PDB file of C-alpha atoms and ligand atoms in Angstrom:
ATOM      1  CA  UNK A   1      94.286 149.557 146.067  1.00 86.00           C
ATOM      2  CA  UNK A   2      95.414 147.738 142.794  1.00 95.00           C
ATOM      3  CA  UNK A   3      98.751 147.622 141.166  1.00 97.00           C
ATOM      4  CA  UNK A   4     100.185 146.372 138.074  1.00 98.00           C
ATOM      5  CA  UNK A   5     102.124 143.217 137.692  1.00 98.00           C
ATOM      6  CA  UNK A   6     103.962 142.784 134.811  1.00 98.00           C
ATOM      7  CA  UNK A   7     104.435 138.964 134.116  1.00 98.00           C
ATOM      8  CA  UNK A   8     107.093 136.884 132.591  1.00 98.00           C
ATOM      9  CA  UNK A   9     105.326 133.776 130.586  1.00 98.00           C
ATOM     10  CA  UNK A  10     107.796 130.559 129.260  1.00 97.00           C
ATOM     11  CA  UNK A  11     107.463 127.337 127.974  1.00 96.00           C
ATOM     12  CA  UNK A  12     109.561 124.619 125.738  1.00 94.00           C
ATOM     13  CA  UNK A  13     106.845 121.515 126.859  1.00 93.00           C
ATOM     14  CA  UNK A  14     104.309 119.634 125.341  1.00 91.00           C
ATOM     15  CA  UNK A  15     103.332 122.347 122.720  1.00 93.00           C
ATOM     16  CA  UNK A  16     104.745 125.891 124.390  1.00 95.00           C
ATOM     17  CA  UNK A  17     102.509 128.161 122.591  1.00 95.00           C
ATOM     18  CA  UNK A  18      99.167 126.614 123.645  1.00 95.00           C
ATOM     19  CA  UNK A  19     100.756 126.342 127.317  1.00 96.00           C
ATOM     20  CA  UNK A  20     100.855 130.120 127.230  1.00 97.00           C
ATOM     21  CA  UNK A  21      97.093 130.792 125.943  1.00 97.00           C
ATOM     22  CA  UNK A  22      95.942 128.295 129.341  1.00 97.00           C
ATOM     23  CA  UNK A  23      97.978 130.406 131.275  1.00 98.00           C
ATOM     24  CA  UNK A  24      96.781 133.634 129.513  1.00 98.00           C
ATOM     25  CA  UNK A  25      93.132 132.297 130.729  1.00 97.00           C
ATOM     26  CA  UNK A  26      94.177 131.529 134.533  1.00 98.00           C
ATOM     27  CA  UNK A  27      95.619 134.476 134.873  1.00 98.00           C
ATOM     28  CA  UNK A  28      92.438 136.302 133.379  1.00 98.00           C
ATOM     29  CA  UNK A  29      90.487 134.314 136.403  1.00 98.00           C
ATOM     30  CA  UNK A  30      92.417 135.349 138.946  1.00 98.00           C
ATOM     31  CA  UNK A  31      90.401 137.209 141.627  1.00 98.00           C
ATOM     32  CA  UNK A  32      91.155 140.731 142.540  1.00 98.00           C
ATOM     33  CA  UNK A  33      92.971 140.739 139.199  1.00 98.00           C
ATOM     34  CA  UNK A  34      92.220 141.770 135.714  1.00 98.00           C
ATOM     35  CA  UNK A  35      94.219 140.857 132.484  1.00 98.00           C
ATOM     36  CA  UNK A  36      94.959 144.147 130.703  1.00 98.00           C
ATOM     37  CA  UNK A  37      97.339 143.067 127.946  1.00 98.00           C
ATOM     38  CA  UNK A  38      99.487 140.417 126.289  1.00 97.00           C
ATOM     39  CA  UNK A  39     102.538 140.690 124.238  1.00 96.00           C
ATOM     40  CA  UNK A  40     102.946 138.796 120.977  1.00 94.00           C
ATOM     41  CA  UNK A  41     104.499 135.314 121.580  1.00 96.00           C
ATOM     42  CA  UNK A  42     107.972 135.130 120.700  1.00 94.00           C
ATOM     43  CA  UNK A  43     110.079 132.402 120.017  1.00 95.00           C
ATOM     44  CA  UNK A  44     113.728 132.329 121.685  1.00 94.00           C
ATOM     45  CA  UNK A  45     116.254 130.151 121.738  1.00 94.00           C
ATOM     46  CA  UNK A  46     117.152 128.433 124.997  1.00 96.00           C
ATOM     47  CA  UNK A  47     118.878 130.675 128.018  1.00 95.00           C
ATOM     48  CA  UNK A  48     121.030 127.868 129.696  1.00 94.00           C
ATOM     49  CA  UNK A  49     121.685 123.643 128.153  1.00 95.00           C
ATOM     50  CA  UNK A  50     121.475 123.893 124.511  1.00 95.00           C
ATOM     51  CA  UNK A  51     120.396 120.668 123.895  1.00 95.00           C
ATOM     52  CA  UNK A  52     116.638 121.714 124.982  1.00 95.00           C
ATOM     53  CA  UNK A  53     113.956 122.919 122.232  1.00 95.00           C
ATOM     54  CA  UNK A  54     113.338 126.488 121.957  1.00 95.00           C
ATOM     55  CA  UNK A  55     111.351 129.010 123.962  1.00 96.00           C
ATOM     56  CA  UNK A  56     108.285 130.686 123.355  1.00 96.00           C
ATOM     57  CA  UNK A  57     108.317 133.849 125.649  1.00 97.00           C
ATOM     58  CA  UNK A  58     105.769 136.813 126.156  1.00 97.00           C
ATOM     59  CA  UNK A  59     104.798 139.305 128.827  1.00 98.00           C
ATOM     60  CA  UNK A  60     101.083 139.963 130.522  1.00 98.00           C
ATOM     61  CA  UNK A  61     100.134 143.061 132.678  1.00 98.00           C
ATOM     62  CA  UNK A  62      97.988 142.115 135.434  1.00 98.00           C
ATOM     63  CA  UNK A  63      96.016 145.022 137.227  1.00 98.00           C
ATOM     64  CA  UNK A  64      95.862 143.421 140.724  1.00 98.00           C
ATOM     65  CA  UNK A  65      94.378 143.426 143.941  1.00 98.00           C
ATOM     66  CA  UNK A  66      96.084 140.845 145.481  1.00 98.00           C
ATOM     67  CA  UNK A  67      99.735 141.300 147.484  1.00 98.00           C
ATOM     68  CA  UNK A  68     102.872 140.271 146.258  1.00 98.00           C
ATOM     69  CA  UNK A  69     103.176 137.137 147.812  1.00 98.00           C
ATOM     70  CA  UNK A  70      99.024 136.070 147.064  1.00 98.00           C
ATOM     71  CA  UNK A  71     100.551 136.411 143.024  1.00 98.00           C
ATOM     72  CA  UNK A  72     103.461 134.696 143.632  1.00 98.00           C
ATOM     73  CA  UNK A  73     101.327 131.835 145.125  1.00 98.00           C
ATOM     74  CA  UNK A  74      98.642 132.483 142.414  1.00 98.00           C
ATOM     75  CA  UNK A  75     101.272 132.016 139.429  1.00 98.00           C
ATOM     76  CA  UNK A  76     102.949 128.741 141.359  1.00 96.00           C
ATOM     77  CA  UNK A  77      99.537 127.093 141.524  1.00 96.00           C
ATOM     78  CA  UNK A  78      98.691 127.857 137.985  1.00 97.00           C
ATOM     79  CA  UNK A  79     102.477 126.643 136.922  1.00 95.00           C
ATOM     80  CA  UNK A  80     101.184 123.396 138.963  1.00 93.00           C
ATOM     81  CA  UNK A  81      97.943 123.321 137.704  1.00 94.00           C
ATOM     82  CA  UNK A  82      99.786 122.828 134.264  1.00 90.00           C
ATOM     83  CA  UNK A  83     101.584 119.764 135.134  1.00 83.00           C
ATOM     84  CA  UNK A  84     104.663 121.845 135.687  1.00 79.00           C
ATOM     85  CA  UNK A  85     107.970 119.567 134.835  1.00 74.00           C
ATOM     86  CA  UNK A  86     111.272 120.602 135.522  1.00 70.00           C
ATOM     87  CA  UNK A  87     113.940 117.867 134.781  1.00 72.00           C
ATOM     88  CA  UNK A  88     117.206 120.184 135.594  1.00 87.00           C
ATOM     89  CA  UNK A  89     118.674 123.292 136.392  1.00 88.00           C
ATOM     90  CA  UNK A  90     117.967 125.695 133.736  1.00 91.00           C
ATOM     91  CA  UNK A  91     116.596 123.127 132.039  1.00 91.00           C
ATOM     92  CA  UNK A  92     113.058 122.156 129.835  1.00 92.00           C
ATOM     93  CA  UNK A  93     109.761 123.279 131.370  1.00 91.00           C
ATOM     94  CA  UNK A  94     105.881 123.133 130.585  1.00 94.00           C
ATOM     95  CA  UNK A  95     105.254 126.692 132.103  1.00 96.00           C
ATOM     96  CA  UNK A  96     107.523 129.308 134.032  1.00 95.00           C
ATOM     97  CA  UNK A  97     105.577 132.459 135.362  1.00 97.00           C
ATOM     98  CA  UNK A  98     107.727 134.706 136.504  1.00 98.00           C
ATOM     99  CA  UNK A  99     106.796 138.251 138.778  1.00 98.00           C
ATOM    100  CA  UNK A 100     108.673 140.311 136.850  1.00 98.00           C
ATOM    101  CA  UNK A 101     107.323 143.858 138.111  1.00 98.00           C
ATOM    102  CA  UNK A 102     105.064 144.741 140.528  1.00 98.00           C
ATOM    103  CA  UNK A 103     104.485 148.871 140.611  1.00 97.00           C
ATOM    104  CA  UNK A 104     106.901 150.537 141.369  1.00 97.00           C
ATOM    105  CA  UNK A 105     107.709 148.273 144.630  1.00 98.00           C
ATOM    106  CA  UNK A 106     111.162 146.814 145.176  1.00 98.00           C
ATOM    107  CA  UNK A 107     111.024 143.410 147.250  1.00 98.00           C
ATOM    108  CA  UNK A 108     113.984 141.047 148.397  1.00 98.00           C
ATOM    109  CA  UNK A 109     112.038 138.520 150.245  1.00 97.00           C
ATOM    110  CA  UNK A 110     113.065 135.050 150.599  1.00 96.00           C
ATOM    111  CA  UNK A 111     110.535 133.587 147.860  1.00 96.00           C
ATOM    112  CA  UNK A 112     110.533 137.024 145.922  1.00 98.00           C
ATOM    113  CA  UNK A 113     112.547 139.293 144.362  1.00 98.00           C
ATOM    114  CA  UNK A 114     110.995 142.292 142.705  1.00 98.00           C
ATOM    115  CA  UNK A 115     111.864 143.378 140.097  1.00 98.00           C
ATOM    116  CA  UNK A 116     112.881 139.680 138.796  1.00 98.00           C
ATOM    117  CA  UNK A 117     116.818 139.551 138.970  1.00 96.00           C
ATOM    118  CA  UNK A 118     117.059 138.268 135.376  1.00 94.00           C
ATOM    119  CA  UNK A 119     115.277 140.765 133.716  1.00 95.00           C
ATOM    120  CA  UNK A 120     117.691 142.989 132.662  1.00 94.00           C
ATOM    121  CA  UNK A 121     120.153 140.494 130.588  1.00 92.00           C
ATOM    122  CA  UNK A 122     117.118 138.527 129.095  1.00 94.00           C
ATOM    123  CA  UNK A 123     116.081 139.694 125.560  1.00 93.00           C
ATOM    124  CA  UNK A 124     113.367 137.076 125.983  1.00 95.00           C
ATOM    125  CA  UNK A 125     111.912 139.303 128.463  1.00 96.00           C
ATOM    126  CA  UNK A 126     112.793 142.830 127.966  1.00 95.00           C
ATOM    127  CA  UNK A 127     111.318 142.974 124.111  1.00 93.00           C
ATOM    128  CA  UNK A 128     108.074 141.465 125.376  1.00 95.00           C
ATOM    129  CA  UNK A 129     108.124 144.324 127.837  1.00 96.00           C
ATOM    130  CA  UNK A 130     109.015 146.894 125.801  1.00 94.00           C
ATOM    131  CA  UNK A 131     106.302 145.863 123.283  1.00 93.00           C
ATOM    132  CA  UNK A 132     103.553 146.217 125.837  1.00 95.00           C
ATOM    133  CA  UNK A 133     105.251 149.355 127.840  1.00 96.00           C
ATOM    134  CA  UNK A 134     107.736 151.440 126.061  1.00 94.00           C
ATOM    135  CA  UNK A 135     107.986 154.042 128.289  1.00 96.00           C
ATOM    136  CA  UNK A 136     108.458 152.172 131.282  1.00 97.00           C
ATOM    137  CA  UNK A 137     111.049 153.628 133.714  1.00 97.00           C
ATOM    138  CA  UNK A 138     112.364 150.598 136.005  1.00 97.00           C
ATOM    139  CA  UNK A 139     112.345 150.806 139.922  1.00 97.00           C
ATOM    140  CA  UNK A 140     115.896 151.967 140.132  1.00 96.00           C
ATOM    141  CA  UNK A 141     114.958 154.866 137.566  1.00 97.00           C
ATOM    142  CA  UNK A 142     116.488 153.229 134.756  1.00 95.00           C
ATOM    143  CA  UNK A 143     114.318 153.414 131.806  1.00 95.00           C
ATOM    144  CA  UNK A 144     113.628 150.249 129.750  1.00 94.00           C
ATOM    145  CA  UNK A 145     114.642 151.645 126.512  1.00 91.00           C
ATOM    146  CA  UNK A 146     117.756 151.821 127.255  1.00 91.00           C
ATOM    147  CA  UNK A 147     118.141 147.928 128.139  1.00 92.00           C
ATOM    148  CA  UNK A 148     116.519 146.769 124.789  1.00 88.00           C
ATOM    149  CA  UNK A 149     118.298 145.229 122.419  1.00 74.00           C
ATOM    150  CA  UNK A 150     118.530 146.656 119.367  1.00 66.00           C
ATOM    151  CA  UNK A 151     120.205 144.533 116.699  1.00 51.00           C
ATOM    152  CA  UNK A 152     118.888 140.787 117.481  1.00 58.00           C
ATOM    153  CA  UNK A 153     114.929 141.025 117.580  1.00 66.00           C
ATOM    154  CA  UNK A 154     113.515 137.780 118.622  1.00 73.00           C
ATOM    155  CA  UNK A 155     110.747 136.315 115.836  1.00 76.00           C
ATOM    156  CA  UNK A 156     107.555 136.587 117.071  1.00 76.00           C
ATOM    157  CA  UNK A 157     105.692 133.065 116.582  1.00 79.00           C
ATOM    158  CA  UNK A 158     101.676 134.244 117.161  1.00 59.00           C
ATOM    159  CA  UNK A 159      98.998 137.113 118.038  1.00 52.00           C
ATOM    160  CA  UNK A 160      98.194 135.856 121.073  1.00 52.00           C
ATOM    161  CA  UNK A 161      95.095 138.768 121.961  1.00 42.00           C
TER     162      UNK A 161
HETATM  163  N1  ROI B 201     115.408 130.496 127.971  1.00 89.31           N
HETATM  164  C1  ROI B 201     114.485 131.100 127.205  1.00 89.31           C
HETATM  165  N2  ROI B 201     114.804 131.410 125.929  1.00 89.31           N
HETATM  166  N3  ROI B 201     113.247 131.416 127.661  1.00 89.31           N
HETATM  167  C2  ROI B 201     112.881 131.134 128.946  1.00 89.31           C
HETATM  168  O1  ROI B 201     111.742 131.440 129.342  1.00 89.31           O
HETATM  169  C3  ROI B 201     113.825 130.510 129.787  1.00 89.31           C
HETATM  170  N4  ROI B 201     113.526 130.208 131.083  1.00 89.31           N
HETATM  171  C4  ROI B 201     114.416 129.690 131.893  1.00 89.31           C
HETATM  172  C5  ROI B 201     115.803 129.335 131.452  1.00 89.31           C
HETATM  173  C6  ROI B 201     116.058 127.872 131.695  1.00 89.31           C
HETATM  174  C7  ROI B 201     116.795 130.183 132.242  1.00 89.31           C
HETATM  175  N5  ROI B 201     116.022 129.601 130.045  1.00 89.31           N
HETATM  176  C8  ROI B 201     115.092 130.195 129.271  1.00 89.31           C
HETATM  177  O2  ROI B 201     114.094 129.479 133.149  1.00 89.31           O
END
Protein backbone atom coordinates (compact mmCIF):
# COMPACT_ATOMS: atom_id res chain seq x y z
CA UNK A 1 0.00 0.00 0.00
CA UNK A 2 1.46 3.53 -0.82
CA UNK A 3 0.83 6.81 0.82
CA UNK A 4 1.68 10.29 0.27
CA UNK A 5 4.35 12.20 2.03
CA UNK A 6 4.31 15.63 1.80
CA UNK A 7 7.93 17.02 2.33
CA UNK A 8 9.37 20.10 3.80
CA UNK A 9 12.73 21.11 1.68
CA UNK A 10 15.32 24.09 3.30
CA UNK A 11 18.51 25.39 2.76
CA UNK A 12 20.67 28.80 3.46
CA UNK A 13 24.30 26.76 2.49
CA UNK A 14 26.63 26.76 -0.13
CA UNK A 15 24.12 27.88 -2.89
CA UNK A 16 20.40 26.86 -1.31
CA UNK A 17 18.61 26.65 -4.50
CA UNK A 18 20.85 24.07 -6.24
CA UNK A 19 20.87 22.12 -2.73
CA UNK A 20 17.16 21.70 -3.29
CA UNK A 21 17.26 20.41 -7.11
CA UNK A 22 20.02 17.40 -5.57
CA UNK A 23 17.58 16.74 -3.13
CA UNK A 24 14.63 16.97 -5.63
CA UNK A 25 16.73 14.06 -7.54
CA UNK A 26 17.36 11.76 -4.31
CA UNK A 27 14.18 11.90 -3.42
CA UNK A 28 13.03 10.96 -7.09
CA UNK A 29 15.46 7.69 -6.49
CA UNK A 30 14.10 6.65 -3.60
CA UNK A 31 12.77 3.06 -3.84
CA UNK A 32 9.20 2.26 -3.23
CA UNK A 33 8.73 5.99 -3.84
CA UNK A 34 7.79 8.17 -6.69
CA UNK A 35 8.18 12.05 -6.94
CA UNK A 36 4.77 13.42 -7.93
CA UNK A 37 5.25 17.17 -7.57
CA UNK A 38 7.35 20.14 -6.49
CA UNK A 39 6.40 23.52 -5.39
CA UNK A 40 8.08 26.64 -6.75
CA UNK A 41 11.17 27.58 -4.64
CA UNK A 42 10.61 30.34 -2.43
CA UNK A 43 12.81 32.52 -0.78
CA UNK A 44 12.16 33.34 3.09
CA UNK A 45 13.76 35.10 5.43
CA UNK A 46 15.33 33.29 8.37
CA UNK A 47 12.85 31.57 11.20
CA UNK A 48 15.19 31.90 14.33
CA UNK A 49 19.14 34.13 14.55
CA UNK A 50 18.85 36.87 12.15
CA UNK A 51 22.22 37.20 11.42
CA UNK A 52 22.01 33.98 8.98
CA UNK A 53 21.32 34.42 5.04
CA UNK A 54 17.96 33.75 3.84
CA UNK A 55 15.96 30.62 3.12
CA UNK A 56 14.95 29.06 0.10
CA UNK A 57 11.91 26.79 1.03
CA UNK A 58 9.56 24.46 -1.11
CA UNK A 59 7.39 21.40 -0.64
CA UNK A 60 7.57 17.77 -2.62
CA UNK A 61 4.79 15.04 -2.53
CA UNK A 62 6.23 11.73 -2.40
CA UNK A 63 3.85 8.72 -3.30
CA UNK A 64 5.54 6.08 -1.06
CA UNK A 65 5.92 2.64 -0.28
CA UNK A 66 8.12 2.79 2.38
CA UNK A 67 6.96 3.28 6.38
CA UNK A 68 7.28 6.24 8.24
CA UNK A 69 10.32 5.64 9.90
CA UNK A 70 12.21 3.96 6.36
CA UNK A 71 11.46 8.02 5.06
CA UNK A 72 12.54 9.50 7.97
CA UNK A 73 15.82 7.47 7.64
CA UNK A 74 15.69 7.96 3.80
CA UNK A 75 15.52 11.95 4.12
CA UNK A 76 18.41 11.88 7.10
CA UNK A 77 20.74 9.98 4.78
CA UNK A 78 20.09 12.19 1.87
CA UNK A 79 20.45 15.44 4.37
CA UNK A 80 23.95 13.53 5.09
CA UNK A 81 24.67 12.64 1.80
CA UNK A 82 24.68 16.53 1.24
CA UNK A 83 27.32 17.34 3.64
CA UNK A 84 24.66 18.40 6.06
CA UNK A 85 26.17 21.36 8.48
CA UNK A 86 24.48 22.60 11.32
CA UNK A 87 26.58 25.15 13.38
CA UNK A 88 23.65 26.08 16.07
CA UNK A 89 20.32 25.86 17.23
CA UNK A 90 18.05 27.20 14.70
CA UNK A 91 20.81 28.13 13.00
CA UNK A 92 22.45 27.95 9.05
CA UNK A 93 22.08 24.63 7.22
CA UNK A 94 23.01 22.99 3.74
CA UNK A 95 19.70 20.90 3.62
CA UNK A 96 16.72 20.31 6.16
CA UNK A 97 14.08 17.65 4.97
CA UNK A 98 11.46 17.67 6.99
CA UNK A 99 8.25 14.80 7.10
CA UNK A 100 5.79 17.13 7.09
CA UNK A 101 2.64 14.82 6.26
CA UNK A 102 2.31 11.44 5.81
CA UNK A 103 -1.60 10.43 4.78
CA UNK A 104 -3.72 11.00 6.88
CA UNK A 105 -1.59 9.21 9.82
CA UNK A 106 -0.88 11.02 13.08
CA UNK A 107 2.53 9.78 14.74
CA UNK A 108 4.25 10.95 18.11
CA UNK A 109 7.17 8.71 18.09
CA UNK A 110 10.36 9.53 19.64
CA UNK A 111 12.25 10.44 16.22
CA UNK A 112 8.84 11.48 14.53
CA UNK A 113 6.16 13.58 14.81
CA UNK A 114 3.52 13.55 12.14
CA UNK A 115 2.21 15.97 11.08
CA UNK A 116 5.58 18.15 11.65
CA UNK A 117 4.88 20.34 14.86
CA UNK A 118 6.00 23.53 13.07
CA UNK A 119 3.89 23.44 10.29
CA UNK A 120 1.18 25.37 11.20
CA UNK A 121 3.05 28.83 12.26
CA UNK A 122 5.58 28.53 9.28
CA UNK A 123 4.56 30.56 6.15
CA UNK A 124 7.70 29.02 4.69
CA UNK A 125 5.89 25.86 4.71
CA UNK A 126 2.25 26.26 4.56
CA UNK A 127 2.32 28.44 1.05
CA UNK A 128 4.51 25.75 -0.49
CA UNK A 129 1.76 23.40 0.60
CA UNK A 130 -0.99 25.17 -0.32
CA UNK A 131 0.53 25.74 -3.81
CA UNK A 132 0.82 22.04 -4.47
CA UNK A 133 -2.55 20.98 -2.41
CA UNK A 134 -5.16 23.55 -1.86
CA UNK A 135 -7.70 21.54 -0.71
CA UNK A 136 -5.89 19.71 1.75
CA UNK A 137 -7.80 19.08 5.02
CA UNK A 138 -5.06 18.47 7.90
CA UNK A 139 -5.16 15.31 10.22
CA UNK A 140 -7.03 17.06 12.95
CA UNK A 141 -9.73 18.13 10.22
CA UNK A 142 -8.52 21.50 9.97
CA UNK A 143 -8.32 22.55 6.46
CA UNK A 144 -5.14 24.25 5.16
CA UNK A 145 -6.79 27.22 3.78
CA UNK A 146 -7.60 28.43 6.64
CA UNK A 147 -3.85 28.52 8.07
CA UNK A 148 -2.46 30.40 4.95
CA UNK A 149 -1.39 33.56 5.15
CA UNK A 150 -2.91 35.92 3.27
CA UNK A 151 -1.25 39.33 3.29
CA UNK A 152 2.71 38.49 3.30
CA UNK A 153 3.31 36.05 0.23
CA UNK A 154 6.80 34.86 0.25
CA UNK A 155 8.74 35.67 -3.38
CA UNK A 156 9.18 32.77 -5.17
CA UNK A 157 13.00 32.58 -6.39
CA UNK A 158 12.70 29.59 -9.36
CA UNK A 159 10.48 26.90 -11.36
CA UNK A 160 11.95 24.20 -9.96
CA UNK A 161 9.78 21.25 -12.29
N1 LIG B 1 13.76 29.59 8.49
C1 LIG B 1 13.34 29.57 7.21
N2 LIG B 1 12.94 30.73 6.64
N3 LIG B 1 13.30 28.44 6.47
C2 LIG B 1 13.69 27.24 7.00
O1 LIG B 1 13.64 26.21 6.30
C3 LIG B 1 14.12 27.22 8.34
N4 LIG B 1 14.51 26.05 8.94
C4 LIG B 1 14.85 26.00 10.20
C5 LIG B 1 14.89 27.22 11.08
C6 LIG B 1 16.28 27.39 11.65
C7 LIG B 1 13.88 27.05 12.20
N5 LIG B 1 14.55 28.43 10.36
C8 LIG B 1 14.15 28.42 9.07
O2 LIG B 1 15.15 24.85 10.74
Amino acid sequence: MSSLAFIGLGANLDAPARQLWQALHHLAALPQSRLLQCSSFYASKPMGPQDQPDYVNAVAVLETGLEPLALLDALQAIEERQGRVRQRRWGERTLDLDLLLFGDQRLDLPRLQVPHYGLKDRDFVLLPLWELAPELVLPDGQPLAALVPEAEALAKVAEPL
